[in-house]
Amino acid sequence: MNSVIDQFLADGPPQLLPARELMAFTLGSHILLVPFGVALPAITLLMHYRGLRKGDAVALLLARRWSAVMAVQFAIGIVTGTVLSFELGLLWPGMMGRWGDVFGLGFGVEAWAFFLEAILIAIYLYGWRRLKPWTHFWLGLPLPLAALMGAFGIVAANAWMNTPRGFDLDASGNPVDVDVRKAIFTPMLGPEYWHFVVGVVLAAGYVVAGVYAVGWLRGRRDRYHRLGFTVPFSVAAILTPVQFVLGDSIARSVFQKQPVKFAATELVWKTDTHVPEYLFGRLHPDGTISGGIKIPQLDSILAGFSPDTKVTGLTSVPASDRPTPTQATIAHWAFDIMVTIGSLLMLLALWYGWCWLRRRDLPRSRWFFRCAALAGGACLLTVECGWITTEVGRQPWIVYENMRVSEAVTDTRASSLWVMFGIVVVVYVLVFGAFLAVLLKMSRGWRLADEGALAGATEGDVEGDTPYGPRPLSTTAGVDGGRE
Amino acid sequence: MIEDAVAWVLLAAVAAYACAGGTDYGAGFWDLLAGGAERGKRPRWLIDHAMAPVWETNNVWLIFVLVVMWTGFPVLFQTVFTAMWLPLALAAVGLVLRGAGFALRKPTRRLARRRVYGAAFAVSSVVTPFFLGAVVGGLATGRVAPGTKASADAWSNGTSVIAGLLTVAATAFLGAVFLTADARRFDAADLVGYFRLRAWSSLGVIAVLAVVGLVVTDDDARYVHDGLTSGIGLALVLAAAVGALATAGLLYRTATGWARITAIGSVALVVLAWGLAQRPYLIPTSLTVSQAAGASTTLRWLMLVTVIAVVLVGPPLVLLYRLDTAGALQPLTEADLRRTAAGREPESP
């Protein structure tokens, strides 16, 4: 661990490490909510549609409960996302000052798309009671489109940082002659965007399905759980093979557009043909690799479909222009974990598809549901890994081959940044902890209520039987106090 | 010129955030002052229900302000976030605590927990606008120029403190006016008087702060002071004062619908007056609009994106506010989420 810190420290001013850790921590936390912000509305609308179309009360109940979850999740997502906008200025003023007008427009698109999403989600979440059922559904329908548009803006900005285009440099190194279209539609945008979009739908689908897989394993084998599992799991299972192809294609785009990053994720030291593929393993400063499984020729074959493919190595550029061996190892592990989990999810999707084709029914094995219960967490892990691969693999550049992370960092003292880091960690742990506790409590409350209703118990004490408006104080107090 | 057009967009976005976000912060301010759990139950109930559907939308304006800043005026963004590091960092932490506290309080039943979430929400509703206001005040004094390093002096001077307090008072005013209207909408007659009194009090506080501000800024923020006390700046400030007085009168006659418009109008006019007083500077007197402007191609595209966005976002925004004021937006109740037990019967094998 010490060597890791030393290496991070080696390439910049003292405030670089805390600035990096703060950005990594806040973005790494926010990214866990992103799949739900982008894809949960779509999955909920699918369930909603089913409920309206077939007059299915169970589907409508699920959609309503998912919106109640969405209400809390979206709020936490908004505030943790706003923090990131602040951090672009608080931590990386050098990048925004020089490049803001070159690549900032993507964020402009995102800001408006997000605005639209916030409006539509408010109408959707609060429209259940008084809007006409179909009106309510149609007003919610543009939500996934707004979410896709917002994701486009953010991914366009990140893709630009990886393959910056659309400007020339003047004598003092400042960007001139900005071409906005080129700056938005950079070479990495297409591969990154589709990989990201499908990835977040997968993650949201598997996580939501996982909740009902757990219920199923605990013996709650009713239509409510069947539906809650089948709809999101089917969406995710159908997209899993798609993601397999997209993931393969983005790796090859990185090979072509960012060869040094590719060398880091695959631990390629010297430029060569017939390059072996390493599964895991660790890169040392002298270029040797310890541990891991070596498969001869495979890296060349994967990169260019032939063992004769020449793969650029890390040593093709000076040590100061490439990831350190530790950073390369981190990117490599993140990449390999992502690919491993992706492959396992592929098997799970095939299992599901096979049973569906043969019997039009869910698999009977408990092992299937055990795996499905874990798939959500695993998928969130791949989201983190994909992000680590792309960000750590880009080091030491914040704007690939144009600006170093150390040139962009704020002048604020390292000690202030560490204090801020400490505060932010405490706040985020509390907020995310409280968020999970609230979700668990909601779900437990619903389950108990359902079981109570099934057993014929009276539900008279539930608030909300009275029409909307100020409730008599005594009732509210009774409910608030009596629920515990 | 294109950079002036973008500067107007930025000013409009700041004004929109001051009005929409300000109303929201103000609700939090009154939540903080609502008293103990028993005494504050009714006002907090109203605040919860009035804010819930619109608070996220209200706060998205801030993101738009930031985006226009760094895309349109990268140097401005870099300068402000470097020199004003601490207040902006604290404002960001405040935003997290505020949003999370509000969102988590709603589905929580246990009183102790509700207290903690409510306190996080309410305290940060006061702290966040104070720091944002202090940043604006600090910029007006001219203590910050491109290349200025972070220092406490930039945001802890007299003008900054007054600007911060004025911002908090203005949010309290907006919040109280809107909550008075909401109290009428939700047929809570007792709360109409409750919040009306608070709207009047905050106006009184604003008047005192404004007089103190005039004295403090006289030599501390000369350029902006002159801009606000002469010509068009003065006219706008006076119009804002008339709007504020009209709001007080309209509240007395419980014409709450009109009171909301005049209250919004007076806050927007003050923001506009401040923007005009700074002309042609973004940061008086070191960074003009044209010096800070990014590449003109980007600015033209930013305008295009803005126009498209106004077309796309405008109608839904109007729809949201109309549905909200018409009472069509209501949270799902426990009953909606529990009522049905159909489908929970075990499946026959």
mmCIF file of C-alpha atoms in Angstrom, chain A residues 284-438:
data_model
loop_
_atom_site.group_PDB
_atom_site.id
_atom_site.type_symbol
_atom_site.label_atom_id
_atom_site.label_comp_id
_atom_site.label_asym_id
_atom_site.label_seq_id
_atom_site.Cartn_x
_atom_site.Cartn_y
_atom_site.Cartn_z
ATOM 1 C CA HIS A 284 6.737 -4.659 -11.849
ATOM 2 C CA PRO A 285 8.787 -1.536 -12.637
ATOM 3 C CA ASP A 286 11.287 -3.629 -14.622
ATOM 4 C CA GLY A 287 8.544 -4.837 -16.949
ATOM 5 C CA THR A 288 8.225 -8.351 -15.564
ATOM 6 C CA ILE A 289 4.855 -9.751 -14.624
ATOM 7 C CA SER A 290 4.353 -11.972 -11.593
ATOM 8 C CA GLY A 291 1.337 -14.130 -10.868
ATOM 9 C CA GLY A 292 -1.601 -14.385 -13.195
ATOM 10 C CA ILE A 293 -2.338 -16.823 -15.969
ATOM 11 C CA LYS A 294 -0.463 -16.387 -19.238
ATOM 12 C CA ILE A 295 -2.180 -17.399 -22.468
ATOM 13 C CA PRO A 296 0.263 -17.226 -25.405
ATOM 14 C CA GLN A 297 -0.664 -15.195 -28.493
ATOM 15 C CA LEU A 298 -4.170 -14.388 -27.231
ATOM 16 C CA ASP A 299 -3.761 -10.643 -26.723
ATOM 17 C CA SER A 300 -2.666 -10.133 -30.327
ATOM 18 C CA ILE A 301 -5.514 -12.314 -31.535
ATOM 19 C CA LEU A 302 -8.117 -10.414 -29.476
ATOM 20 C CA ALA A 303 -6.775 -7.034 -30.577
ATOM 21 C CA GLY A 304 -6.482 -7.734 -34.282
ATOM 22 C CA PHE A 305 -7.833 -11.256 -34.949
ATOM 23 C CA SER A 306 -4.350 -12.568 -35.757
ATOM 24 C CA PRO A 307 -1.292 -13.556 -33.721
ATOM 25 C CA ASP A 308 0.738 -11.302 -36.030
ATOM 26 C CA THR A 309 -1.056 -8.193 -34.754
ATOM 27 C CA LYS A 310 1.407 -5.693 -33.374
ATOM 28 C CA VAL A 311 0.408 -4.412 -29.936
ATOM 29 C CA THR A 312 1.912 -1.145 -28.680
ATOM 30 C CA GLY A 313 3.658 -1.540 -25.330
ATOM 31 C CA LEU A 314 3.904 0.808 -22.351
ATOM 32 C CA THR A 315 7.586 1.475 -23.095
ATOM 33 C CA SER A 316 6.703 3.037 -26.451
ATOM 34 C CA VAL A 317 6.344 6.351 -24.576
ATOM 35 C CA PRO A 318 8.567 7.869 -21.833
ATOM 36 C CA ALA A 319 7.809 6.746 -18.287
ATOM 37 C CA SER A 320 6.411 10.207 -17.467
ATOM 38 C CA ASP A 321 3.764 9.887 -20.200
ATOM 39 C CA ARG A 322 2.310 6.523 -19.222
ATOM 40 C CA PRO A 323 0.595 4.945 -16.228
ATOM 41 C CA THR A 324 2.965 3.751 -13.502
ATOM 42 C CA PRO A 325 3.276 -0.040 -13.091
ATOM 43 C CA THR A 326 0.948 0.171 -10.072
ATOM 44 C CA GLN A 327 -1.630 2.183 -12.009
ATOM 45 C CA ALA A 328 -1.355 -0.264 -14.913
ATOM 46 C CA THR A 329 -1.912 -3.162 -12.526
ATOM 47 C CA ILE A 330 -4.977 -1.443 -11.050
ATOM 48 C CA ALA A 331 -6.434 -0.788 -14.516
ATOM 49 C CA HIS A 332 -5.604 -4.361 -15.545
ATOM 50 C CA TRP A 333 -7.316 -5.912 -12.526
ATOM 51 C CA ALA A 334 -10.360 -3.683 -12.922
ATOM 52 C CA PHE A 335 -10.580 -4.707 -16.573
ATOM 53 C CA ASP A 336 -10.170 -8.408 -15.829
ATOM 54 C CA ILE A 337 -12.713 -8.371 -13.012
ATOM 55 C CA MET A 338 -15.190 -6.628 -15.317
ATOM 56 C CA VAL A 339 -14.631 -9.173 -18.100
ATOM 57 C CA THR A 340 -14.840 -12.119 -15.698
ATOM 58 C CA ILE A 341 -18.121 -10.952 -14.179
ATOM 59 C CA GLY A 342 -19.469 -10.124 -17.637
ATOM 60 C CA SER A 343 -18.715 -13.659 -18.797
ATOM 61 C CA LEU A 344 -20.394 -15.178 -15.745
ATOM 62 C CA LEU A 345 -23.472 -12.999 -16.296
ATOM 63 C CA MET A 346 -23.532 -14.248 -19.878
ATOM 64 C CA LEU A 347 -23.780 -17.836 -18.592
ATOM 65 C CA LEU A 348 -26.554 -16.815 -16.213
ATOM 66 C CA ALA A 349 -28.477 -15.140 -19.048
ATOM 67 C CA LEU A 350 -28.071 -18.250 -21.208
ATOM 68 C CA TRP A 351 -29.360 -20.448 -18.380
ATOM 69 C CA TYR A 352 -32.411 -18.238 -18.057
ATOM 70 C CA GLY A 353 -32.944 -18.118 -21.831
ATOM 71 C CA TRP A 354 -32.652 -21.889 -22.133
ATOM 72 C CA CYS A 355 -35.309 -22.543 -19.488
ATOM 73 C CA TRP A 356 -37.572 -19.934 -21.001
ATOM 74 C CA LEU A 357 -37.310 -21.406 -24.505
ATOM 75 C CA ARG A 358 -37.863 -24.958 -23.300
ATOM 76 C CA ARG A 359 -40.560 -24.538 -20.666
ATOM 77 C CA ARG A 360 -41.694 -20.903 -20.778
ATOM 78 C CA ASP A 361 -40.910 -20.784 -17.095
ATOM 79 C CA LEU A 362 -38.295 -19.633 -14.607
ATOM 80 C CA PRO A 363 -35.442 -22.051 -13.858
ATOM 81 C CA ARG A 364 -36.312 -24.357 -10.968
ATOM 82 C CA SER A 365 -32.856 -24.583 -9.443
ATOM 83 C CA ARG A 366 -32.203 -22.694 -6.238
ATOM 84 C CA TRP A 367 -28.676 -22.142 -7.538
ATOM 85 C CA PHE A 368 -30.055 -20.048 -10.364
ATOM 86 C CA PHE A 369 -31.774 -17.731 -7.907
ATOM 87 C CA ARG A 370 -28.718 -17.632 -5.673
ATOM 88 C CA CYS A 371 -26.651 -16.482 -8.655
ATOM 89 C CA ALA A 372 -29.381 -14.034 -9.711
ATOM 90 C CA ALA A 373 -29.427 -12.562 -6.209
ATOM 91 C CA LEU A 374 -25.690 -11.886 -6.484
ATOM 92 C CA ALA A 375 -25.824 -10.647 -10.089
ATOM 93 C CA GLY A 376 -26.935 -7.129 -9.090
ATOM 94 C CA GLY A 377 -24.029 -6.517 -6.742
ATOM 95 C CA ALA A 378 -21.633 -8.048 -9.246
ATOM 96 C CA CYS A 379 -22.978 -5.792 -11.955
ATOM 97 C CA LEU A 380 -22.475 -2.685 -9.820
ATOM 98 C CA LEU A 381 -18.921 -3.905 -9.299
ATOM 99 C CA THR A 382 -18.434 -4.025 -13.080
ATOM 100 C CA VAL A 383 -19.697 -0.430 -13.326
ATOM 101 C CA GLU A 384 -17.005 0.616 -10.841
ATOM 102 C CA CYS A 385 -14.400 -1.511 -12.636
ATOM 103 C CA GLY A 386 -15.225 -0.078 -16.040
ATOM 104 C CA TRP A 387 -14.865 3.418 -14.676
ATOM 105 C CA ILE A 388 -11.565 2.577 -12.945
ATOM 106 C CA THR A 389 -10.243 1.028 -16.158
ATOM 107 C CA THR A 390 -10.960 4.101 -18.217
ATOM 108 C CA GLU A 391 -9.807 6.664 -15.631
ATOM 109 C CA VAL A 392 -6.719 4.966 -14.204
ATOM 110 C CA GLY A 393 -5.691 3.722 -17.634
ATOM 111 C CA ARG A 394 -5.665 7.341 -18.855
ATOM 112 C CA GLN A 395 -3.107 8.454 -16.274
ATOM 113 C CA PRO A 396 -1.074 10.631 -16.024
ATOM 114 C CA TRP A 397 -3.299 12.628 -18.359
ATOM 115 C CA ILE A 398 -6.488 14.448 -17.446
ATOM 116 C CA VAL A 399 -6.831 15.500 -21.096
ATOM 117 C CA TYR A 400 -5.199 12.649 -22.963
ATOM 118 C CA GLU A 401 -1.754 13.688 -24.231
ATOM 119 C CA ASN A 402 -2.636 17.378 -23.738
ATOM 120 C CA MET A 403 -2.799 18.104 -20.016
ATOM 121 C CA ARG A 404 -1.488 16.220 -17.017
ATOM 122 C CA VAL A 405 -3.609 15.692 -13.941
ATOM 123 C CA SER A 406 -0.886 17.491 -11.983
ATOM 124 C CA GLU A 407 -1.240 20.597 -14.191
ATOM 125 C CA ALA A 408 -4.995 20.750 -13.655
ATOM 126 C CA VAL A 409 -5.062 20.377 -9.890
ATOM 127 C CA THR A 410 -6.076 23.211 -7.533
ATOM 128 C CA ASP A 411 -3.511 25.218 -5.524
ATOM 129 C CA THR A 412 -5.389 24.528 -2.303
ATOM 130 C CA ARG A 413 -3.147 23.117 0.420
ATOM 131 C CA ALA A 414 -3.012 19.348 0.756
ATOM 132 C CA SER A 415 -3.996 19.563 4.432
ATOM 133 C CA SER A 416 -7.241 21.441 3.608
ATOM 134 C CA LEU A 417 -8.048 18.867 0.957
ATOM 135 C CA TRP A 418 -7.454 15.985 3.384
ATOM 136 C CA VAL A 419 -9.749 17.623 5.934
ATOM 137 C CA MET A 420 -12.395 18.109 3.260
ATOM 138 C CA PHE A 421 -11.896 14.484 2.168
ATOM 139 C CA GLY A 422 -12.483 13.353 5.746
ATOM 140 C CA ILE A 423 -15.663 15.430 6.046
ATOM 141 C CA VAL A 424 -16.973 14.195 2.716
ATOM 142 C CA VAL A 425 -16.306 10.537 3.598
ATOM 143 C CA VAL A 426 -18.175 10.899 6.882
ATOM 144 C CA VAL A 427 -21.088 12.707 5.208
ATOM 145 C CA TYR A 428 -21.315 10.191 2.370
ATOM 146 C CA VAL A 429 -21.110 7.169 4.675
ATOM 147 C CA LEU A 430 -23.930 8.622 6.761
ATOM 148 C CA VAL A 431 -26.022 9.585 3.737
ATOM 149 C CA PHE A 432 -25.601 6.283 1.898
ATOM 150 C CA GLY A 433 -26.058 4.330 5.130
ATOM 151 C CA ALA A 434 -29.268 6.200 5.906
ATOM 152 C CA PHE A 435 -30.400 5.757 2.301
ATOM 153 C CA LEU A 436 -29.984 1.968 2.485
ATOM 154 C CA ALA A 437 -31.621 1.843 5.911
ATOM 155 C CA VAL A 438 -34.622 3.768 4.590
#
